[in-house]
Short mmCIF file of C-alpha atoms in Angstrom, two decimals:
data_model
loop_
_atom_site.label_atom_id
_atom_site.label_comp_id
_atom_site.label_asym_id
_atom_site.label_seq_id
_atom_site.Cartn_x
_atom_site.Cartn_y
_atom_site.Cartn_z
CA MET A 1046 209.56 55.32 63.55
CA LYS A 1047 212.10 55.21 60.77
CA THR A 1048 214.38 57.72 62.65
CA ARG A 1049 214.07 55.57 65.80
CA ARG A 1050 215.23 52.49 63.86
CA ILE A 1051 218.14 54.37 62.50
CA VAL A 1052 219.13 55.57 65.98
CA ILE A 1053 218.82 52.02 67.40
CA GLY A 1054 220.84 50.67 64.48
CA LYS A 1055 223.55 53.19 65.05
CA ARG A 1056 223.66 52.37 68.80
CA LYS A 1057 224.02 48.69 67.98
CA ARG A 1058 226.83 49.33 65.59
CA SER A 1059 228.54 51.54 68.21
CA LEU A 1060 228.23 48.81 70.80
CA SER A 1061 229.54 46.15 68.45
CA LYS A 1062 232.58 48.31 67.67
CA VAL A 1063 233.33 48.71 71.40
CA PHE A 1064 232.26 45.27 72.57
CA LEU A 1065 234.59 43.00 70.53
CA PRO A 1066 237.72 45.19 70.93
CA GLY A 1067 236.93 45.27 74.69
CA ILE A 1068 236.73 41.44 74.90
CA LEU A 1069 239.93 41.06 72.92
CA THR A 1070 241.78 43.74 75.02
CA ILE A 1071 240.88 41.72 78.16
CA THR A 1072 241.96 38.41 76.52
CA ALA A 1073 245.31 40.02 75.45
CA LEU A 1074 246.03 41.36 78.90
CA VAL A 1075 245.18 37.89 80.48
CA ALA A 1076 247.50 36.24 77.86
CA PHE A 1077 250.35 38.65 78.76
CA TRP A 1078 249.81 38.10 82.51
CA GLN A 1079 249.96 34.33 82.07
CA SER A 1080 253.11 34.58 79.97
CA TYR A 1081 254.81 36.60 82.65
CA ARG A 1082 253.82 34.30 85.51
CA THR A 1083 254.59 31.15 83.72
CA ARG A 1084 258.01 32.21 82.80
CA LYS A 1085 258.55 33.52 86.36
CA SER A 1086 257.42 30.14 87.76
CA ILE A 1087 259.80 28.11 85.50
CA ARG A 1088 262.61 30.54 86.36
CA GLU A 1089 262.11 30.13 90.04
CA ALA A 1090 261.81 26.39 90.26
CA ARG A 1091 265.23 25.40 91.41
CA LYS A 1092 266.40 21.87 91.37
CA PRO A 1093 266.99 20.19 94.71
CA GLU A 1094 270.60 20.31 95.92
CA ALA A 1095 272.43 17.03 96.13
CA VAL A 1096 274.15 17.67 99.45
CA PRO A 1097 275.83 15.07 101.78
CA LEU A 1098 273.53 13.39 104.22
CA PRO A 1099 274.22 13.33 108.03
CA GLU A 1100 276.15 10.39 109.41
CA MET A 1101 272.86 9.07 110.81
CA PRO A 1102 270.18 9.86 108.26
CA PRO A 1103 266.71 10.13 109.69
CA ARG A 1104 264.41 7.26 109.03
CA VAL A 1105 261.80 7.88 106.29
CA SER A 1106 258.43 6.17 106.14
CA ILE A 1107 257.22 5.91 102.52
CA ILE A 1108 253.44 5.73 102.52
CA VAL A 1109 251.73 4.54 99.34
CA PRO A 1110 247.86 4.53 99.21
CA MET A 1111 246.55 2.05 96.62
CA ARG A 1112 243.09 1.26 95.26
CA ASN A 1113 242.93 -1.05 92.30
CA GLU A 1114 246.55 -0.34 91.23
CA ALA A 1115 247.58 -3.75 89.95
CA ALA A 1116 248.75 -2.25 86.65
CA HIS A 1117 251.20 0.14 88.32
CA LEU A 1118 252.09 -1.62 91.63
CA ASP A 1119 255.26 -3.61 90.54
CA THR A 1120 256.84 -0.64 88.75
CA CYS A 1121 256.23 1.65 91.71
CA LEU A 1122 257.48 -0.64 94.42
CA ALA A 1123 260.46 -1.79 92.48
CA SER A 1124 261.60 1.83 92.00
CA LEU A 1125 260.99 2.63 95.78
CA CYS A 1126 263.00 -0.53 96.88
CA ALA A 1127 265.88 0.56 94.64
CA GLN A 1128 266.27 3.87 96.44
CA ASP A 1129 269.94 4.47 97.55
CA TYR A 1130 268.87 6.37 100.67
CA PRO A 1131 270.13 4.17 103.60
CA ASN A 1132 267.21 4.30 106.12
CA PHE A 1133 263.66 3.91 104.92
CA GLU A 1134 260.61 1.66 105.14
CA ILE A 1135 257.64 1.32 102.75
CA ILE A 1136 254.08 0.86 103.91
CA VAL A 1137 251.24 0.27 101.49
CA ILE A 1138 247.67 0.91 102.48
CA ASP A 1139 245.38 -1.18 100.32
CA ASP A 1140 242.15 0.83 100.16
CA ALA A 1141 239.70 -2.17 99.58
CA SER A 1142 240.99 -3.03 96.20
CA SER A 1143 239.01 -5.48 94.12
CA ASP A 1144 241.66 -6.30 91.43
CA ALA A 1145 244.94 -8.21 91.90
CA THR A 1146 246.54 -5.58 94.16
CA PRO A 1147 246.27 -7.74 97.34
CA GLN A 1148 247.88 -10.77 95.79
CA LEU A 1149 250.75 -8.71 94.34
CA LEU A 1150 251.31 -6.94 97.68
CA ALA A 1151 251.51 -10.24 99.56
CA ARG A 1152 254.35 -11.30 97.16
CA TRP A 1153 256.22 -8.00 97.74
CA ILE A 1154 255.98 -8.48 101.57
CA LYS A 1155 257.78 -11.82 101.14
CA ARG A 1156 260.24 -10.45 98.60
CA ASP A 1157 261.48 -7.41 100.56
CA PRO A 1158 261.39 -7.00 104.41
CA ARG A 1159 261.20 -3.19 104.01
CA VAL A 1160 257.75 -3.55 102.55
CA ARG A 1161 254.68 -3.73 104.73
CA ALA A 1162 251.00 -3.70 103.61
CA TYR A 1163 247.74 -3.33 105.38
CA ARG A 1164 244.20 -3.41 104.02
CA VAL A 1165 241.38 -1.02 104.78
CA ASN A 1166 238.13 -3.05 104.52
CA HIS A 1167 235.81 -0.25 105.73
CA LEU A 1168 236.09 3.50 105.02
CA PRO A 1169 234.86 5.45 108.12
CA ASP A 1170 232.08 8.05 107.62
CA GLY A 1171 233.45 11.56 106.73
CA TRP A 1172 236.70 10.41 105.17
CA ALA A 1173 237.88 10.41 101.66
CA GLY A 1174 239.56 7.09 100.66
CA LYS A 1175 243.00 8.64 100.00
CA THR A 1176 243.22 10.89 103.03
CA HIS A 1177 242.12 8.03 105.29
CA ALA A 1178 244.72 5.73 103.73
CA MET A 1179 247.54 8.24 104.13
CA HIS A 1180 246.69 9.06 107.71
CA THR A 1181 246.36 5.40 108.55
CA GLY A 1182 249.90 4.96 107.09
CA VAL A 1183 251.17 7.71 109.36
CA MET A 1184 249.77 6.02 112.40
CA LEU A 1185 251.27 2.64 111.51
CA THR A 1186 254.90 4.08 111.06
CA ASP A 1187 257.50 5.76 113.17
CA GLY A 1188 259.81 7.48 110.67
CA GLU A 1189 261.05 10.97 111.51
CA TRP A 1190 260.06 11.93 107.93
CA LEU A 1191 257.06 10.92 105.87
CA LEU A 1192 256.88 10.47 102.11
CA PHE A 1193 253.46 10.37 100.55
CA THR A 1194 253.55 9.06 97.00
CA ASP A 1195 251.18 7.50 94.52
CA ALA A 1196 251.08 4.03 92.97
CA ASP A 1197 251.37 5.35 89.33
CA THR A 1198 254.86 6.85 89.91
CA CYS A 1199 258.34 5.65 89.10
CA HIS A 1200 261.17 6.96 91.25
CA SER A 1201 264.82 7.32 90.15
CA PRO A 1202 267.26 5.60 92.61
CA GLN A 1203 268.70 8.88 93.93
CA ALA A 1204 265.38 10.66 94.33
CA LEU A 1205 264.88 10.11 98.11
CA ARG A 1206 268.52 10.75 98.86
CA ILE A 1207 268.59 14.09 96.92
CA MET A 1208 265.21 15.27 98.32
CA MET A 1209 266.20 14.45 101.86
CA GLY A 1210 269.50 16.12 101.54
CA HIS A 1211 267.80 19.28 100.22
CA ALA A 1212 265.14 19.29 102.92
CA LEU A 1213 267.68 18.84 105.75
CA ASP A 1214 270.15 21.38 104.40
CA ASN A 1215 267.51 24.04 103.75
CA GLN A 1216 265.56 23.26 107.01
CA VAL A 1217 262.44 22.68 105.07
CA ASP A 1218 259.47 21.05 106.82
CA MET A 1219 257.57 20.04 103.66
CA LEU A 1220 259.15 19.56 100.25
CA SER A 1221 257.30 18.65 97.07
CA LEU A 1222 257.85 18.61 93.39
CA MET A 1223 256.64 20.78 90.47
CA PRO A 1224 253.98 19.13 88.29
CA ASN A 1225 256.62 18.95 85.43
CA VAL A 1226 257.35 15.26 86.45
CA MET A 1227 254.03 14.29 84.65
CA THR A 1228 254.41 12.08 81.59
CA LEU A 1229 251.81 13.49 79.12
CA GLY A 1230 250.47 10.54 77.17
CA GLY A 1231 247.17 9.88 75.53
CA PRO A 1232 245.01 12.10 73.32
CA ILE A 1233 243.92 14.67 75.91
CA MET A 1234 246.68 15.21 78.51
CA PRO A 1235 248.95 17.18 76.16
CA LEU A 1236 246.15 19.66 75.68
CA LEU A 1237 244.73 19.71 79.24
CA TRP A 1238 247.69 19.44 81.57
CA PRO A 1239 249.67 22.46 80.31
CA ILE A 1240 246.54 24.60 80.77
CA THR A 1241 246.44 23.42 84.39
CA ALA A 1242 250.16 24.29 84.85
CA ILE A 1243 249.54 27.76 83.42
CA LEU A 1244 246.61 28.38 85.82
CA LEU A 1245 248.87 27.14 88.71
CA ALA A 1246 251.55 29.63 87.64
CA SER A 1247 248.98 32.39 87.54
CA ARG A 1248 248.11 31.55 91.15
CA LEU A 1249 251.47 31.06 92.68
CA THR A 1250 255.22 30.58 91.96
CA PRO A 1251 257.88 28.56 93.76
CA ALA A 1252 259.32 31.69 95.36
CA GLU A 1253 255.99 32.68 96.78
CA VAL A 1254 255.60 29.12 98.14
CA ARG A 1255 259.04 29.35 99.79
CA ASP A 1256 258.15 32.81 101.34
CA PRO A 1257 256.93 32.41 104.85
CA ALA A 1258 255.16 35.84 104.63
CA SER A 1259 253.11 34.66 101.53
CA SER A 1260 249.97 32.67 102.00
CA ARG A 1261 250.58 30.85 98.69
CA ALA A 1262 251.12 27.06 99.15
CA PHE A 1263 251.07 24.05 96.93
CA GLY A 1264 252.11 20.40 97.06
CA PHE A 1265 252.15 17.72 94.42
CA GLY A 1266 250.51 14.52 95.71
CA GLN A 1267 252.82 12.30 93.67
CA TYR A 1268 255.72 13.34 95.91
CA THR A 1269 255.20 15.03 99.22
CA LEU A 1270 258.06 14.72 101.85
CA LEU A 1271 257.45 16.22 105.32
CA ARG A 1272 258.53 15.93 108.85
CA ARG A 1273 256.42 13.77 111.07
CA LYS A 1274 256.29 16.39 113.84
CA SER A 1275 254.91 18.96 111.50
CA TYR A 1276 252.23 16.58 110.30
CA LEU A 1277 251.16 15.67 113.84
CA ALA A 1278 251.45 19.17 115.25
CA SER A 1279 249.01 20.45 112.58
CA GLY A 1280 246.67 17.54 112.83
CA GLY A 1281 247.41 16.39 109.27
CA TYR A 1282 244.49 14.80 107.56
CA ASP A 1283 242.73 14.25 110.86
CA ALA A 1284 242.35 18.02 111.37
CA PRO A 1285 238.91 19.79 110.89
CA GLY A 1286 238.14 20.28 107.15
CA MET A 1287 240.87 17.79 106.05
CA ARG A 1288 239.35 14.38 106.32
CA ALA A 1289 237.04 14.53 103.26
CA THR A 1290 239.14 16.59 100.84
CA ALA A 1291 239.82 15.01 97.48
CA VAL A 1292 242.52 17.55 96.72
CA ASP A 1293 244.69 16.19 99.41
CA ASP A 1294 248.03 17.56 98.12
CA LEU A 1295 247.00 21.19 97.92
CA ALA A 1296 244.88 21.04 101.12
CA LEU A 1297 247.85 19.60 103.07
CA ALA A 1298 250.32 22.17 101.76
CA VAL A 1299 247.90 25.04 102.70
CA HIS A 1300 247.28 23.34 106.10
CA ILE A 1301 251.00 22.97 106.89
CA LYS A 1302 251.93 26.50 105.90
CA ARG A 1303 249.11 28.06 107.80
CA ALA A 1304 250.46 26.03 110.86
CA GLY A 1305 253.69 28.07 110.52
CA TRP A 1306 255.97 25.40 109.00
CA GLN A 1307 258.33 25.96 106.08
CA ILE A 1308 257.41 24.49 102.73
CA GLU A 1309 259.14 24.47 99.35
CA LEU A 1310 258.44 23.42 95.78
CA VAL A 1311 261.28 22.23 93.60
CA ASN A 1312 261.92 21.12 89.99
CA GLY A 1313 261.67 17.32 90.06
CA ARG A 1314 262.52 16.48 86.42
CA GLY A 1315 264.77 13.41 86.33
CA LEU A 1316 263.78 12.26 89.81
CA LEU A 1317 260.21 11.10 89.27
CA THR A 1318 257.82 10.12 86.40
CA ASN A 1319 254.12 9.94 86.74
CA LEU A 1320 251.77 8.58 84.07
CA GLN A 1321 248.01 9.08 84.57
CA TRP A 1322 244.92 10.24 82.69
CA THR A 1323 245.91 8.44 79.39
CA THR A 1324 242.30 8.35 78.01
CA TRP A 1325 239.69 11.00 77.61
CA GLN A 1326 237.48 9.29 80.21
CA SER A 1327 240.13 9.10 82.87
CA ALA A 1328 241.28 12.72 82.20
CA ARG A 1329 237.63 13.92 82.47
CA GLN A 1330 237.10 12.04 85.72
CA GLY A 1331 240.37 13.21 87.23
CA TRP A 1332 240.05 16.78 86.24
CA VAL A 1333 236.39 17.08 87.27
CA LYS A 1334 237.17 15.35 90.65
CA SER A 1335 240.06 17.77 91.43
CA SER A 1336 238.21 20.87 90.25
CA TYR A 1337 234.92 19.90 91.99
CA SER A 1338 236.77 19.23 95.26
CA GLU A 1339 238.76 22.55 95.15
CA VAL A 1340 235.63 24.46 94.34
CA ILE A 1341 233.88 22.95 97.33
CA ARG A 1342 236.93 23.43 99.63
CA ALA A 1343 237.34 27.10 98.71
CA ASN A 1344 233.59 27.74 98.77
CA LEU A 1345 233.58 28.96 95.16
CA SER A 1346 230.44 27.18 93.87
CA LEU A 1347 228.97 30.31 92.42
CA ALA A 1348 232.19 31.08 90.31
CA THR A 1349 232.13 27.84 88.20
CA LEU A 1350 229.66 29.02 85.47
CA PRO A 1351 231.22 32.51 84.93
CA SER A 1352 234.71 30.78 84.90
CA ALA A 1353 233.61 28.30 82.32
CA LEU A 1354 232.18 31.04 80.13
CA ALA A 1355 235.46 33.02 80.57
CA PHE A 1356 237.44 29.86 79.43
CA PHE A 1357 235.26 29.66 76.32
CA ALA A 1358 235.69 33.32 75.51
CA TYR A 1359 239.48 33.21 76.13
CA GLY A 1360 239.89 30.12 73.97
CA LEU A 1361 237.30 30.80 71.09
CA VAL A 1362 236.81 34.53 70.59
CA PRO A 1363 240.44 35.53 69.60
CA ALA A 1364 240.88 32.38 67.43
CA VAL A 1365 237.58 32.66 65.75
CA TRP A 1366 237.89 36.36 65.02
CA LEU A 1367 241.33 35.83 63.58
CA LEU A 1368 240.05 33.13 61.28
CA TYR A 1369 237.17 35.45 60.21
CA ALA A 1370 239.54 38.31 59.59
CA LEU A 1371 241.86 36.23 57.48
CA SER A 1372 238.94 34.80 55.41
CA THR A 1373 237.35 38.26 54.86
CA GLY A 1374 240.40 40.39 54.52
CA LYS A 1375 239.56 42.52 57.64
CA LEU A 1376 243.12 42.56 58.68
CA ARG A 1377 243.65 46.33 59.34
CA ARG A 1378 241.56 46.51 62.43
CA LEU A 1379 242.36 46.86 66.12
CA SER A 1380 240.36 43.67 66.90
CA THR A 1381 242.52 41.70 64.49
CA LEU A 1382 245.74 42.91 66.10
CA LEU A 1383 244.46 42.09 69.59
CA ALA A 1384 243.40 38.72 68.39
CA VAL A 1385 246.83 38.00 66.89
CA LEU A 1386 248.57 39.13 70.06
CA THR A 1387 246.31 36.92 72.18
CA VAL A 1388 246.64 33.75 70.12
CA LEU A 1389 250.42 34.08 69.69
CA THR A 1390 250.93 34.67 73.44
CA GLN A 1391 248.67 31.70 74.31
CA ILE A 1392 250.78 29.55 71.97
CA ASP A 1393 254.13 30.93 73.36
CA THR A 1394 252.91 30.31 77.06
CA LYS A 1395 251.86 26.76 76.40
CA ARG A 1396 255.14 26.21 74.65
CA GLN A 1397 257.01 27.05 77.83
CA ILE A 1398 255.19 24.17 79.50
CA ASP A 1399 255.22 21.81 76.54
CA ARG A 1400 259.06 22.07 76.28
CA ASP A 1401 259.30 20.85 79.84
CA HIS A 1402 257.25 17.72 78.93
CA ASP A 1403 259.00 17.11 75.53
CA LEU A 1404 255.85 17.85 73.59
CA ALA A 1405 256.06 18.64 69.85
CA LEU A 1406 255.19 22.17 68.46
CA PRO A 1407 251.74 21.17 67.12
CA TRP A 1408 250.55 20.68 70.71
CA SER A 1409 251.48 24.21 71.51
CA LEU A 1410 249.65 25.52 68.39
CA ALA A 1411 246.50 23.93 69.82
CA ALA A 1412 246.52 26.26 72.82
CA PRO A 1413 243.04 27.85 72.10
CA LEU A 1414 241.66 24.35 71.87
CA GLY A 1415 243.09 23.47 75.35
CA TRP A 1416 241.38 26.52 76.90
CA THR A 1417 238.11 25.54 75.30
CA ILE A 1418 238.30 21.97 76.53
CA SER A 1419 239.00 23.29 80.00
CA GLY A 1420 235.79 25.27 79.67
CA VAL A 1421 233.96 22.17 78.83
CA MET A 1422 235.35 20.43 81.90
CA LEU A 1423 234.35 23.36 84.10
CA LEU A 1424 230.83 23.14 82.72
CA ASP A 1425 230.71 19.54 83.85
CA VAL A 1426 231.55 20.62 87.42
CA THR A 1427 228.88 23.36 87.15
CA ARG A 1428 226.42 20.62 86.09
CA LEU A 1429 227.24 18.60 89.19
CA LEU A 1430 226.92 21.51 91.47
CA MET A 1431 223.62 22.77 90.06
CA SER A 1432 222.03 19.34 90.11
CA GLY A 1433 223.16 18.82 93.75
CA ARG A 1434 225.22 15.73 92.75
CA ARG A 1435 228.70 14.87 93.93
CA ALA A 1436 231.74 13.93 91.89
CA SER A 1437 232.98 10.33 92.10
CA TRP A 1438 236.46 8.79 92.01
CA LYS A 1439 237.52 5.15 91.67
CA GLY A 1440 233.96 3.98 92.34
CA ARG A 1441 233.25 6.10 95.33
CA MET A 1442 231.31 9.28 95.75
CA ILE A 1443 233.44 12.22 97.16
CA PRO A 1444 232.13 12.74 100.71
CA GLU A 1445 230.65 16.04 101.87
CA GLN A 1446 233.49 18.34 102.92
CA GLU A 1447 233.74 20.45 106.12
CA ARG A 1448 235.02 23.99 105.94
CA ALA A 1449 238.64 23.93 106.75
CA LEU A 1450 239.72 25.86 109.96
CA HIS A 1451 242.97 27.64 110.28
CA PRO A 1452 245.16 25.57 112.61
CA ALA A 1453 247.06 27.05 115.48
CA ARG A 1454 250.57 27.95 114.74
CA LYS A 1455 253.29 25.64 116.02
CA ARG A 1456 251.19 23.43 118.19
CA LYS A 1457 253.08 20.79 120.16
CA ALA A 1458 253.23 17.53 118.39
CA VAL A 1459 251.00 14.71 119.52
CA PRO A 1460 252.65 11.34 119.46
CA PRO A 1461 251.00 8.72 117.22
CA ARG A 1462 249.20 5.60 118.66
CA SER A 1463 251.60 2.80 119.50
CA LEU A 1464 251.09 0.07 116.89
CA ALA A 1465 253.11 -3.14 116.53
CA LYS A 1466 255.92 -2.78 113.94
CA ARG A 1467 256.29 -6.51 113.50
CA THR A 1468 254.84 -7.96 110.33
CA ILE A 1469 251.74 -10.05 110.71
CA PRO A 1470 252.14 -13.47 109.03
CA THR A 1471 250.48 -13.45 105.59
CA GLN A 1472 248.95 -16.02 103.37
CA GLU A 1473 249.45 -16.08 99.63
CA GLY A 1474 247.05 -13.50 98.16
CA LYS A 1475 246.13 -11.96 101.60
CA ILE A 1476 247.49 -8.95 103.37
CA PRO A 1477 246.60 -8.06 107.03
CA SER A 1478 244.00 -5.53 107.67
CA VAL A 1479 244.42 -2.30 109.62
CA ALA A 1480 242.09 -3.68 112.22
CA GLU A 1481 244.48 -6.65 112.74
CA ALA A 1482 247.40 -4.16 113.04
CA VAL A 1483 245.68 -2.29 115.80
CA CYS A 1484 244.84 -5.58 117.57
CA GLU A 1485 248.56 -6.43 117.45
CA ARG A 1486 249.61 -3.41 119.60
CA SER A 1487 252.58 -4.01 121.78
#
């Protein structure tokens, strides 16, 4: 019996000697891979070229979906109305707001003739609120180009002119910005958002997005510029699998590229700012909503729990072992070397993103904490999936999502419904509904 215990003890010690170095070897390799991909992504993100516009610039329909955005509305519309691009219109789709959004929109309609607004009073079954609002905006406009943007954005005056010039000169069908336009405020975003950017770089880079032979695609919902004919030919948000998606930007980019159109991702620093998720609660809701929706869209429900545990291991194991080794003097070990390499590489990789967002060095030093918090968020998504519950956003449950179908390549564009372009008379504090706009067809 004693001999057996000795043998078992030796086996346990042997396993422990192999297990920890094995885990730390994996974390070090992952850290090196992320560093390489992040640097590659930053290097490949070219700035849009400010080229001269054609003599008759194409008309751009700027579509802004809003739901309870009274706090951001004035800043957003003021920056859009200040665009130095010569030919554009702005249409706001008020998605059943219950705050002061309708009253503020009614004033903007009177203030600037380029601004129109319509209200959605009822969300049809099977649609997510934002995708329905954006598709409705497309059907109510006639611009050759569409710009989808969010209410919590602020645009520099030259943004649309530069982006349109770049898109036309490079014959791009869909042009979007890198997520480096985010303004990282509040207590959680400086930790969480750079981790999201690192994960994105691990998945794709701007050169891969530009490459027609690559399946990689991405769009940033705060600024997505695309040709109307590309949207209509692919079916846009009205295509199978698109109506209910809550990751509307990524889903649209994948959908457009699969349909055979050219897309590009550019460095948008200086052209746009976007402030969101300024509190722990808003960051949690936004991150969980996006992660939950992407997991459902990609049919990866079974991967959430292993992924959450991997995030914990990646964030905690190297940092905890390093602290243990420093406190006990166990420095001359392979495990300690691997832990040092992992933690330093994590910090350096996060620093590459943090510099782009003007974050101080202490935020970069907290890289292991950022990965751990991401694991907590992913556990929240796992909890929703295991309990059969759905994520919510802005007071609505995210609808059940169809499986996306691959659209046919280069289908012939279908013209939009003919809707009246004249502005319906408004009363103070009231904007016309989409139903009224349909009734006013010419």
